[in-house]
Coordinates of C-alpha atoms in Angstrom, one line a residue:
Chain A
M1 CA -79.7 -123.4 -24.9
K2 CA -83.1 -124.1 -23.4
N3 CA -85.8 -125.0 -25.9
E4 CA -89.1 -124.1 -24.4
M5 CA -91.4 -125.0 -27.2
I6 CA -94.9 -123.7 -27.3
E7 CA -97.5 -125.7 -29.3
I8 CA -100.8 -124.2 -30.5
R9 CA -103.8 -125.9 -32.2
W10 CA -106.3 -123.8 -34.2
H11 CA -109.8 -124.9 -34.8
G12 CA -111.9 -123.2 -37.5
R13 CA -114.1 -123.9 -40.5
G14 CA -112.8 -124.0 -44.0
G15 CA -112.8 -120.5 -45.5
Q16 CA -112.6 -118.6 -42.1
G17 CA -108.9 -118.1 -42.2
A18 CA -107.7 -120.3 -39.3
K19 CA -104.8 -121.5 -41.5
T20 CA -103.9 -117.9 -42.4
A21 CA -104.0 -116.9 -38.8
A22 CA -101.7 -119.8 -37.9
L23 CA -99.3 -118.6 -40.6
L24 CA -99.5 -115.0 -39.4
L25 CA -98.7 -116.1 -35.9
A26 CA -95.7 -118.0 -37.2
D27 CA -94.6 -114.8 -39.1
A28 CA -94.9 -112.7 -35.9
A29 CA -92.8 -115.2 -34.0
F30 CA -90.3 -115.5 -36.8
H31 CA -89.8 -111.7 -36.8
T32 CA -88.8 -111.9 -33.1
G33 CA -86.0 -114.4 -33.9
K34 CA -87.8 -117.7 -33.1
F35 CA -87.9 -120.9 -35.0
V36 CA -91.4 -121.5 -36.2
Q37 CA -93.7 -124.1 -37.8
G38 CA -97.1 -123.1 -39.2
F39 CA -99.1 -125.8 -41.0
P40 CA -102.6 -126.9 -41.8
E41 CA -104.2 -130.3 -41.5
Y42 CA -105.9 -131.0 -44.7
G43 CA -109.0 -133.2 -44.6
P44 CA -111.8 -132.9 -47.1
E45 CA -111.4 -129.4 -48.4
R46 CA -114.7 -127.5 -48.5
M47 CA -116.1 -124.3 -47.1
G48 CA -117.5 -124.7 -43.7
A49 CA -115.9 -128.1 -42.8
P50 CA -114.0 -128.2 -39.5
I51 CA -110.3 -127.7 -40.1
T52 CA -107.3 -127.6 -37.9
A53 CA -104.0 -125.7 -38.1
Y54 CA -100.9 -125.8 -35.9
N55 CA -98.0 -123.8 -34.7
R56 CA -94.7 -124.8 -33.0
I57 CA -92.6 -121.9 -31.8
S58 CA -89.2 -122.5 -30.2
E59 CA -85.7 -121.3 -29.7
R60 CA -84.1 -124.1 -31.7
R61 CA -85.4 -125.8 -34.9
C62 CA -88.0 -128.4 -34.1
T63 CA -87.5 -131.5 -36.2
V64 CA -90.8 -133.1 -35.4
H65 CA -93.3 -133.1 -38.3
S66 CA -96.4 -134.6 -36.7
N67 CA -99.6 -132.9 -35.7
I68 CA -100.0 -131.6 -32.2
Y69 CA -101.8 -133.7 -29.6
E70 CA -100.9 -132.0 -26.4
P71 CA -101.0 -128.3 -27.1
D72 CA -100.2 -125.5 -24.7
Y73 CA -102.9 -123.3 -26.3
V74 CA -106.0 -123.9 -28.3
V75 CA -107.6 -121.2 -30.4
V76 CA -111.2 -121.6 -31.6
V77 CA -112.1 -119.3 -34.5
D78 CA -115.7 -120.4 -34.7
E79 CA -117.6 -121.0 -31.4
T80 CA -120.2 -123.3 -33.1
L81 CA -117.3 -125.9 -33.1
L82 CA -117.5 -126.2 -29.3
S83 CA -120.4 -128.5 -29.6
C84 CA -119.1 -130.8 -32.4
V85 CA -115.3 -130.9 -32.0
E86 CA -113.4 -132.0 -28.9
V87 CA -111.4 -128.8 -28.9
T88 CA -109.8 -129.3 -25.4
A89 CA -108.5 -132.7 -26.3
G90 CA -104.9 -133.0 -24.8
L91 CA -104.9 -129.3 -23.9
K92 CA -102.5 -128.7 -21.0
P93 CA -104.2 -127.3 -17.9
E94 CA -101.4 -124.7 -17.4
G95 CA -102.2 -123.5 -20.9
A96 CA -105.4 -121.8 -22.1
I97 CA -108.2 -121.9 -24.7
I98 CA -109.0 -118.8 -26.6
I99 CA -112.4 -118.6 -28.2
N100 CA -113.8 -116.1 -30.7
S101 CA -117.1 -115.3 -28.9
G102 CA -119.1 -112.4 -27.4
K103 CA -119.9 -114.6 -24.4
T104 CA -118.1 -114.6 -21.1
P105 CA -115.5 -117.2 -20.3
Q106 CA -117.8 -118.5 -17.5
A107 CA -120.6 -119.1 -20.0
L108 CA -118.4 -121.1 -22.3
R109 CA -116.5 -123.1 -19.6
E110 CA -119.5 -125.5 -19.2
L111 CA -119.2 -126.5 -22.8
L112 CA -115.5 -127.5 -22.3
K113 CA -115.8 -130.9 -20.7
G114 CA -114.2 -130.1 -17.4
Y115 CA -111.2 -128.2 -18.8
T116 CA -109.6 -126.7 -15.7
G117 CA -107.2 -124.2 -17.3
R118 CA -107.8 -120.7 -18.4
V119 CA -110.8 -120.0 -20.7
C120 CA -110.5 -116.8 -22.7
T121 CA -112.9 -115.1 -25.0
I122 CA -112.5 -112.3 -27.5
D123 CA -115.3 -110.9 -29.6
A124 CA -113.1 -110.8 -32.7
G125 CA -116.1 -110.7 -35.1
R126 CA -117.5 -107.6 -33.5
I127 CA -114.2 -105.8 -33.3
S128 CA -113.5 -106.6 -36.9
E129 CA -117.0 -105.3 -37.9
E130 CA -116.4 -102.1 -36.0
E131 CA -112.9 -101.4 -37.1
L132 CA -112.8 -102.9 -40.7
G133 CA -116.4 -103.0 -41.5
K134 CA -116.2 -106.7 -42.3
N135 CA -116.0 -110.0 -40.4
F136 CA -112.2 -110.7 -40.6
P137 CA -111.6 -112.0 -37.1
N138 CA -107.9 -112.9 -37.7
T139 CA -106.3 -109.8 -36.6
P140 CA -108.0 -109.4 -33.2
M141 CA -107.8 -113.2 -32.6
L142 CA -104.1 -113.1 -33.2
A143 CA -103.6 -110.2 -30.8
A144 CA -105.6 -112.1 -28.1
V145 CA -103.4 -115.2 -28.6
V146 CA -100.2 -113.1 -28.3
K147 CA -101.6 -111.4 -25.2
V148 CA -102.7 -114.6 -23.5
S149 CA -99.7 -116.8 -24.5
G150 CA -96.9 -114.3 -24.3
I151 CA -95.3 -116.0 -27.3
V152 CA -94.1 -112.7 -28.6
E153 CA -93.4 -109.6 -26.6
P154 CA -96.5 -107.4 -27.1
D155 CA -94.7 -104.2 -28.2
A156 CA -92.5 -106.0 -30.6
F157 CA -95.6 -107.8 -31.9
V158 CA -97.5 -104.5 -32.6
T159 CA -94.4 -103.0 -34.3
N160 CA -93.9 -106.0 -36.5
M161 CA -97.6 -106.2 -37.4
E162 CA -97.7 -102.5 -38.2
Q163 CA -94.8 -103.0 -40.6
S164 CA -96.5 -106.0 -42.3
F165 CA -99.8 -104.1 -42.6
R166 CA -98.1 -101.1 -44.1
H167 CA -96.3 -103.4 -46.6
K168 CA -99.5 -105.4 -47.3
F169 CA -101.9 -102.5 -47.6
A170 CA -99.5 -99.9 -49.0
A171 CA -102.3 -98.6 -51.3
K172 CA -105.0 -98.5 -48.6
P173 CA -103.7 -96.6 -45.5
Q174 CA -107.2 -96.5 -44.0
V175 CA -107.1 -100.3 -43.8
V176 CA -103.8 -100.1 -42.0
E177 CA -105.3 -98.0 -39.3
G178 CA -108.3 -100.2 -39.0
N179 CA -106.2 -103.3 -38.6
L180 CA -104.0 -101.6 -36.0
H181 CA -107.1 -100.6 -33.9
A182 CA -108.3 -104.2 -34.2
L183 CA -105.0 -105.4 -33.1
R184 CA -104.9 -103.2 -30.0
R185 CA -108.4 -103.9 -29.1
G186 CA -107.8 -107.6 -29.4
M187 CA -105.1 -107.3 -26.8
E188 CA -107.1 -105.1 -24.5
E189 CA -110.5 -106.7 -24.7
V190 CA -109.6 -110.4 -24.4
R191 CA -111.4 -111.8 -21.3
V192 CA -109.6 -114.3 -19.2
G193 CA -111.7 -116.5 -16.9
Chain B
M1 CA -74.1 -116.0 -44.3
G2 CA -77.4 -116.7 -46.0
I3 CA -80.7 -114.9 -45.8
R4 CA -83.0 -115.8 -42.9
E5 CA -86.5 -116.4 -44.1
R6 CA -89.6 -118.5 -43.4
L7 CA -91.1 -120.3 -46.4
S8 CA -93.1 -123.4 -47.1
G9 CA -91.4 -126.2 -49.0
N10 CA -93.3 -125.3 -52.2
E11 CA -92.4 -121.6 -51.8
A12 CA -88.8 -122.7 -51.3
I13 CA -88.8 -124.7 -54.5
A14 CA -90.4 -121.9 -56.5
Y15 CA -87.8 -119.5 -55.0
A16 CA -85.0 -121.7 -56.0
M17 CA -86.4 -121.9 -59.5
K18 CA -86.6 -118.1 -59.6
Q19 CA -82.9 -117.8 -58.5
I20 CA -81.8 -120.3 -61.2
D21 CA -84.0 -118.8 -63.9
P22 CA -84.5 -121.9 -66.1
D23 CA -85.3 -121.6 -69.8
V24 CA -88.6 -123.5 -69.9
M25 CA -91.2 -124.6 -67.4
G26 CA -93.8 -127.2 -68.6
A27 CA -96.7 -126.8 -66.1
F28 CA -99.8 -128.6 -65.2
P29 CA -101.2 -128.2 -61.7
I30 CA -102.0 -131.0 -59.2
T31 CA -102.3 -130.9 -55.4
P32 CA -100.0 -130.5 -53.4
S33 CA -97.4 -129.3 -55.9
T34 CA -99.7 -126.8 -57.6
E35 CA -98.2 -123.8 -55.6
I36 CA -94.9 -124.4 -57.3
P37 CA -96.0 -123.4 -60.8
Q38 CA -98.4 -121.0 -59.3
Y39 CA -95.7 -119.0 -57.4
F40 CA -93.3 -119.4 -60.3
S41 CA -95.9 -118.1 -62.8
S42 CA -96.0 -114.8 -60.8
Y43 CA -92.3 -114.5 -61.2
V44 CA -92.7 -115.0 -64.9
D45 CA -95.5 -112.5 -65.0
N46 CA -93.5 -109.9 -63.0
G47 CA -90.6 -110.2 -65.4
E48 CA -88.3 -111.5 -62.6
V49 CA -87.3 -114.5 -64.7
N50 CA -86.8 -115.1 -68.4
T51 CA -88.4 -118.5 -68.4
E52 CA -90.8 -119.6 -71.1
F53 CA -93.8 -120.8 -69.0
I54 CA -95.8 -123.3 -71.0
A55 CA -99.1 -124.2 -69.5
V56 CA -100.3 -127.5 -71.0
E57 CA -103.4 -129.8 -70.7
S58 CA -101.8 -132.7 -68.8
E59 CA -98.7 -133.9 -66.9
H60 CA -97.9 -136.2 -69.9
S61 CA -97.6 -133.0 -72.0
A62 CA -95.8 -131.1 -69.3
L63 CA -93.0 -133.5 -69.3
S64 CA -93.1 -133.8 -73.1
T65 CA -92.6 -130.1 -73.3
C66 CA -89.6 -130.4 -71.0
I67 CA -88.2 -133.2 -73.2
G68 CA -88.5 -131.1 -76.3
A69 CA -87.0 -128.1 -74.7
Q70 CA -84.1 -129.9 -73.0
A71 CA -83.3 -131.8 -76.3
A72 CA -83.1 -128.3 -77.9
G73 CA -80.5 -127.3 -75.4
A74 CA -82.6 -125.5 -72.8
R75 CA -82.8 -126.1 -69.1
A76 CA -86.3 -127.3 -68.4
V77 CA -88.2 -127.8 -65.2
S78 CA -91.6 -129.0 -64.0
A79 CA -93.4 -129.9 -60.8
T80 CA -96.0 -132.6 -60.0
S81 CA -97.5 -135.0 -57.5
S82 CA -99.3 -138.3 -57.2
C83 CA -101.4 -139.3 -60.2
G84 CA -99.6 -136.5 -62.2
L85 CA -96.3 -138.2 -61.7
I86 CA -97.5 -141.6 -62.8
Y87 CA -99.3 -140.0 -65.8
M88 CA -95.8 -138.8 -66.7
A89 CA -94.4 -142.3 -66.5
E90 CA -94.2 -143.1 -70.2
M91 CA -92.3 -139.8 -70.7
L92 CA -90.2 -140.3 -67.6
Y93 CA -88.5 -143.3 -69.3
V94 CA -88.1 -141.2 -72.5
A95 CA -86.4 -138.3 -70.7
A96 CA -84.0 -140.7 -68.9
S97 CA -83.1 -142.8 -71.9
N98 CA -82.6 -139.8 -74.1
R99 CA -80.2 -138.6 -71.4
L100 CA -82.0 -135.3 -70.8
P101 CA -81.2 -133.7 -67.4
I102 CA -84.6 -132.2 -66.7
T103 CA -85.4 -131.2 -63.1
L104 CA -88.7 -132.2 -61.7
A105 CA -90.0 -131.1 -58.3
V106 CA -92.2 -133.7 -56.7
S107 CA -94.4 -133.0 -53.7
C108 CA -95.2 -136.6 -52.8
R109 CA -98.7 -137.7 -52.4
A110 CA -100.6 -140.9 -52.1
L111 CA -102.1 -142.6 -55.2
S112 CA -105.8 -143.5 -55.7
G113 CA -107.6 -145.3 -54.4
P114 CA -109.3 -144.5 -52.2
I115 CA -108.7 -141.0 -53.4
N116 CA -106.5 -139.1 -51.0
I117 CA -104.5 -135.9 -51.3
N118 CA -102.1 -136.5 -48.4
N119 CA -98.6 -137.5 -48.2
D120 CA -96.9 -140.9 -48.7
H121 CA -94.3 -142.0 -51.2
S122 CA -96.4 -144.3 -53.4
D123 CA -96.1 -141.9 -56.4
A124 CA -92.3 -141.6 -56.2
M125 CA -91.8 -145.3 -55.5
S126 CA -93.9 -146.3 -58.4
V127 CA -91.6 -144.5 -60.8
R128 CA -88.4 -145.4 -59.0
D129 CA -87.1 -147.6 -61.9
C130 CA -87.6 -145.1 -64.7
G131 CA -83.9 -144.1 -64.7
W132 CA -84.2 -140.8 -62.9
L133 CA -81.9 -139.5 -60.1
M134 CA -84.0 -139.0 -56.9
L135 CA -83.2 -136.9 -53.9
F136 CA -85.5 -136.8 -50.9
A137 CA -85.8 -133.9 -48.4
E138 CA -86.6 -134.0 -44.7
T139 CA -87.3 -130.3 -44.4
N140 CA -88.1 -127.2 -46.5
Q141 CA -84.4 -126.3 -46.2
E142 CA -83.3 -129.6 -47.6
A143 CA -85.9 -129.4 -50.5
Y144 CA -84.4 -126.0 -51.4
D145 CA -80.8 -127.1 -51.0
N146 CA -81.4 -130.3 -53.0
Y147 CA -83.0 -128.2 -55.7
L148 CA -80.0 -125.9 -55.9
Q149 CA -77.7 -129.0 -56.4
A150 CA -80.0 -130.8 -58.8
M151 CA -79.0 -129.4 -62.1
R152 CA -75.3 -129.7 -61.3
I153 CA -75.8 -133.4 -60.7
G154 CA -78.2 -134.2 -63.5
E155 CA -76.2 -132.3 -66.1
A156 CA -72.9 -133.9 -65.1
V157 CA -74.1 -137.4 -65.7
G158 CA -76.8 -136.7 -68.3
L159 CA -79.8 -137.9 -66.3
P160 CA -83.0 -136.2 -65.3
I161 CA -83.5 -135.7 -61.6
M162 CA -86.5 -135.6 -59.2
I163 CA -86.4 -133.4 -56.1
C164 CA -88.9 -135.0 -53.8
Q165 CA -90.4 -133.6 -50.5
D166 CA -93.4 -134.7 -48.5
G167 CA -96.7 -133.2 -49.7
F168 CA -98.4 -130.9 -47.2
I169 CA -96.0 -132.0 -44.4
T170 CA -93.2 -129.9 -45.7
S171 CA -94.7 -128.5 -49.0
H172 CA -97.4 -126.5 -47.1
A173 CA -95.7 -126.0 -43.7
I174 CA -94.0 -122.6 -43.0
E175 CA -90.7 -123.1 -41.3
N176 CA -87.4 -121.1 -41.0
I177 CA -85.1 -121.4 -43.9
E178 CA -81.7 -120.0 -44.8
L179 CA -81.6 -118.9 -48.4
V180 CA -78.5 -118.5 -50.5
E181 CA -77.8 -115.1 -52.2
D182 CA -78.9 -114.8 -55.8
D183 CA -75.4 -114.2 -57.2
K184 CA -74.0 -117.2 -55.3
V185 CA -76.8 -119.4 -56.7
K186 CA -76.1 -118.3 -60.2
A187 CA -72.4 -118.9 -59.8
F188 CA -73.0 -122.3 -58.2
V189 CA -75.5 -123.6 -60.7
G190 CA -73.7 -122.1 -63.7
E191 CA -74.7 -122.1 -67.4
Y192 CA -76.0 -125.2 -69.1
T193 CA -73.8 -126.2 -72.0
P194 CA -75.0 -129.5 -73.3
Q195 CA -72.7 -131.7 -75.4
H196 CA -75.4 -132.4 -78.0
T197 CA -78.5 -130.4 -78.8
L198 CA -81.0 -130.5 -81.5
L199 CA -80.5 -126.9 -82.4
K200 CA -76.7 -126.8 -82.7
N201 CA -76.0 -130.1 -84.5
P202 CA -79.0 -131.8 -86.0
M203 CA -79.3 -135.3 -84.6
A204 CA -82.0 -137.9 -83.9
V205 CA -83.5 -137.9 -80.5
G206 CA -85.3 -141.0 -79.4
P207 CA -84.8 -143.1 -82.5
Y208 CA -85.7 -146.8 -82.8
A209 CA -83.0 -149.1 -81.5
T210 CA -83.0 -152.7 -82.7
P211 CA -81.8 -155.5 -80.5
V212 CA -78.3 -154.9 -81.8
Y213 CA -78.1 -151.5 -80.0
Y214 CA -80.8 -151.4 -77.3
I215 CA -79.0 -153.1 -74.5
E216 CA -75.8 -151.1 -75.0
S217 CA -77.9 -148.0 -74.7
K218 CA -79.3 -149.3 -71.4
R219 CA -75.8 -150.3 -70.2
Q220 CA -74.7 -146.7 -70.7
Q221 CA -77.7 -145.4 -68.8
A222 CA -76.8 -147.8 -65.9
Q223 CA -73.2 -146.5 -66.0
A224 CA -74.5 -142.9 -65.7
M225 CA -76.4 -143.9 -62.6
I226 CA -73.4 -145.6 -61.1
D227 CA -71.2 -142.6 -61.9
A228 CA -73.8 -140.3 -60.2
K229 CA -72.9 -141.4 -56.7
R230 CA -69.5 -139.7 -56.9
V231 CA -71.1 -136.6 -58.5
V232 CA -73.9 -136.3 -55.8
R233 CA -71.1 -136.3 -53.2
A234 CA -68.8 -133.9 -55.1
V235 CA -71.6 -131.4 -55.6
A236 CA -72.7 -131.8 -52.0
D237 CA -69.1 -131.0 -50.9
E238 CA -69.0 -127.9 -53.0
F239 CA -72.4 -126.8 -51.7
A240 CA -71.1 -127.2 -48.2
R241 CA -68.2 -124.9 -48.9
M242 CA -70.7 -122.3 -50.0
T243 CA -73.3 -122.7 -47.3
G244 CA -71.8 -124.7 -44.5
R245 CA -74.6 -127.3 -44.9
Q246 CA -73.1 -130.7 -45.6
Y247 CA -75.1 -133.4 -47.4
D248 CA -74.2 -136.9 -48.4
L249 CA -76.0 -139.9 -49.9
L250 CA -77.1 -140.9 -46.4
E251 CA -77.4 -139.1 -43.1
S252 CA -76.4 -141.2 -40.1
Y253 CA -77.9 -139.9 -36.9
R254 CA -76.5 -141.1 -33.6
M255 CA -75.4 -144.3 -35.2
E256 CA -72.2 -144.6 -33.2
D257 CA -72.5 -147.7 -31.1
A258 CA -76.2 -148.1 -32.2
E259 CA -77.6 -151.6 -31.6
R260 CA -80.9 -150.8 -33.1
A261 CA -81.6 -148.6 -36.1
I262 CA -84.2 -147.4 -38.4
V263 CA -83.8 -146.6 -42.1
I264 CA -86.2 -143.8 -43.2
M265 CA -86.7 -141.2 -45.9
G266 CA -88.4 -137.8 -46.0
S267 CA -90.0 -135.6 -43.3
S268 CA -90.7 -138.4 -40.8
A269 CA -86.9 -138.6 -40.3
G270 CA -87.1 -135.5 -38.3
T271 CA -89.8 -136.9 -36.1
A272 CA -87.8 -140.1 -35.7
K273 CA -84.7 -138.0 -34.7
Q274 CA -86.8 -136.7 -31.7
A275 CA -87.6 -140.4 -30.8
V276 CA -84.0 -141.3 -31.0
D277 CA -83.0 -138.4 -28.8
E278 CA -85.6 -139.3 -26.2
L279 CA -84.6 -143.0 -26.2
R280 CA -80.8 -142.0 -26.1
E281 CA -81.7 -140.0 -22.9
L282 CA -82.8 -143.2 -21.4
G283 CA -79.6 -144.9 -22.3
E284 CA -80.9 -146.9 -25.3
K285 CA -78.4 -147.5 -28.1
V286 CA -80.6 -146.4 -31.0
G287 CA -79.9 -144.5 -34.2
L288 CA -81.3 -143.7 -37.6
I289 CA -80.2 -143.6 -41.2
K290 CA -81.9 -141.2 -43.4
I291 CA -81.7 -141.9 -47.1
R292 CA -81.3 -138.6 -49.0
C293 CA -80.2 -140.0 -52.3
F294 CA -82.6 -142.9 -53.3
R295 CA -81.4 -143.0 -56.9
P296 CA -78.6 -143.9 -57.2
F297 CA -79.2 -146.2 -54.2
P298 CA -76.4 -146.0 -51.6
A299 CA -76.2 -149.7 -51.2
E300 CA -72.6 -150.1 -49.9
E301 CA -72.9 -147.1 -47.5
L302 CA -76.2 -148.4 -46.1
A303 CA -74.9 -151.9 -45.6
Q304 CA -71.8 -150.5 -43.8
A305 CA -74.0 -148.3 -41.6
L306 CA -76.2 -151.2 -40.5
R307 CA -73.4 -153.8 -40.3
N308 CA -72.9 -153.6 -36.5
T309 CA -76.6 -153.3 -35.5
L310 CA -78.5 -156.2 -33.9
A311 CA -81.8 -155.2 -35.4
F312 CA -83.1 -152.7 -37.8
G313 CA -86.5 -151.5 -39.2
V314 CA -86.8 -150.1 -42.7
M315 CA -89.7 -147.6 -42.9
D316 CA -91.5 -147.5 -46.2
K317 CA -94.2 -144.9 -46.9
A318 CA -95.4 -147.1 -49.8
D319 CA -96.2 -150.7 -50.2
S320 CA -94.9 -152.9 -53.0
F321 CA -97.9 -155.3 -52.6
N322 CA -95.5 -158.1 -53.1
A323 CA -96.7 -159.9 -49.9
H324 CA -93.4 -159.5 -48.2
C325 CA -91.9 -156.1 -47.9
G326 CA -91.8 -152.4 -48.9
P327 CA -89.5 -151.1 -51.7
I328 CA -86.7 -149.5 -49.5
Y329 CA -86.6 -152.7 -47.4
A330 CA -86.1 -154.8 -50.6
E331 CA -83.1 -152.7 -51.6
T332 CA -81.7 -152.6 -48.1
A333 CA -81.8 -156.4 -47.8
A334 CA -80.2 -156.7 -51.2
A335 CA -77.5 -154.3 -50.2
L336 CA -76.8 -156.2 -47.0
Y337 CA -76.6 -159.5 -48.9
A338 CA -74.3 -158.2 -51.5
Q339 CA -71.9 -156.9 -48.8
G340 CA -72.1 -160.2 -46.9
V341 CA -73.8 -158.6 -43.9
G342 CA -76.1 -161.3 -42.5
A343 CA -76.2 -160.8 -38.8
P344 CA -78.7 -157.9 -38.2
K345 CA -82.3 -158.8 -38.1
G346 CA -84.5 -156.6 -40.3
I347 CA -88.2 -155.7 -40.2
S348 CA -90.1 -154.0 -43.1
Y349 CA -92.6 -151.4 -41.8
I350 CA -95.2 -149.8 -44.0
Y351 CA -96.2 -146.6 -42.4
G352 CA -97.8 -143.2 -42.9
L353 CA -99.8 -144.1 -46.0
G354 CA -102.3 -141.5 -47.2
G355 CA -101.2 -139.0 -44.6
R356 CA -101.6 -141.1 -41.5
D357 CA -99.9 -139.0 -38.9
V358 CA -96.4 -140.3 -37.9
R359 CA -95.7 -139.4 -34.3
V360 CA -92.7 -139.6 -32.1
E361 CA -94.6 -142.4 -30.3
S362 CA -95.0 -144.3 -33.6
I363 CA -91.3 -144.4 -34.0
K364 CA -90.8 -145.4 -30.4
R365 CA -93.1 -148.4 -31.0
V366 CA -90.7 -149.5 -33.8
F367 CA -87.7 -149.2 -31.5
S368 CA -89.6 -151.2 -28.9
D369 CA -90.2 -154.0 -31.4
L370 CA -86.6 -153.9 -32.4
E371 CA -85.5 -154.1 -28.7
E372 CA -87.6 -157.2 -28.3
I373 CA -86.1 -158.8 -31.4
S374 CA -82.6 -158.0 -30.5
R375 CA -83.2 -159.4 -26.9
T376 CA -85.0 -162.6 -27.9
G377 CA -83.5 -163.2 -31.4
E378 CA -87.0 -163.9 -32.6
T379 CA -88.1 -161.7 -35.5
G380 CA -91.7 -162.9 -35.8
E381 CA -93.5 -161.4 -38.8
T382 CA -91.0 -159.3 -40.8
Y383 CA -93.6 -157.5 -42.9
R384 CA -95.6 -155.1 -40.6
Y385 CA -98.0 -152.2 -40.9
L386 CA -97.3 -149.5 -38.3
D387 CA -100.2 -147.7 -36.5
V388 CA -102.9 -149.5 -38.4
R389 CA -106.3 -150.5 -37.0
E390 CA -106.9 -154.3 -37.6

């Protein structure tokens, strides 16, 4: 069996949910039959400190337990990290970087030290504010990552996420709808440059 | 066929505990094992288990709680890491010498200082001579499977057992796992029926032993550890019949015709397997031996596995600070000497301390060293630190 492994590195700040997003992506891929790894890299644990999380997604179990140095995709949950963390380090040119930002891909590319692959932006904060009334960028970010990477087939992804939202927010149906809207908008509104 | 799930190593241990439903948990939190009592306490709160959950003020008391409970005839469990484990050290000896088969989950973490929350094996290695059985896991699956086998092993020989996994690397990583159905777990683990308990027949637990008796007591403890090798294998065979997953004292990976090998324990064994696969693709005769059962130490088996190699490296995620080698290297060398195996040249590598990332490339550097040693016959320095800035 072929084992096309996809490796993803998440950059965020402590408390923003980058680790949770990585675990959610692992869940989504797990539900479509894949082997998954989702793990955080723990440094000094404090709110606001830059943190990293990782995903490996493959057809067969991956036995490697190291961090990821040559990711296929990089996800940046907080765009202020672009000026202080080398987010494109090792990123494959045939992959992509996906940034939570209201700016255009063209505007952000110049901050990316000559990265030649796709630069994608998604205004996950705004979508979240509009659909959920709060800044929970994870859901639209995750949708954008799925759309750009094709790790999970989009329809299967939406179906699985809907099930998990209905399970998680059984007592709050309005939150389910808000999350589903945020999910769809994440997939539709991601800008690829 | 088991249940397909995805869990972190800590979740997997807590889930195994839930399926087993032990009588008592003595709990005090410490990173990275905190999630184990945390998840388990929710099972207690939800009424999913009948366990008496005893929150105490320290690890010393957590283990003391387990000792009291186990002596009374209960199945007792706990979980800890790092400084918590060595704070238990006094009571670890008491549990083992009183022959109380307590089960302790350890999410291994470095010891201070400098203060560090990440993985290495300094904690487990520092208590390796306390008289506990010790199994190490490469993955979340192995942590779970080892835990399901733990009580069978410990109770058969009357020794406490540590189920160790790598802090954060497997304890906090979500990966696929195949769970065993509840009824099968219950049937496999069975009921605990101790020969002697405080409650049934009044007896002295932990009395004073004069020089007339002390060494005999220790000799019996040593015999239990010797006997445990057979039990670890027998329980593994029975587990394999239930799940199809076969375990042993050691795992030999691509060791057929291997000229160069590494001996390794824990999560980095998986990373090393990838290195072995890549080097085998290039025609290099390399392999690895993973130690699953560290106590009892599989001395004969390890010596036999290494006997036909030209050079080997022993990977220690802890230093003994003895100015010549790490703890697993010392035991490996002793095992080879006892078996009269003198030809392979061995190097002691200290690696991955305090969470230093261990990469496929790191392991390839070890094999590259071993290639040079086997080609030239020159070992050079036999006590080496891997991937360190000097």
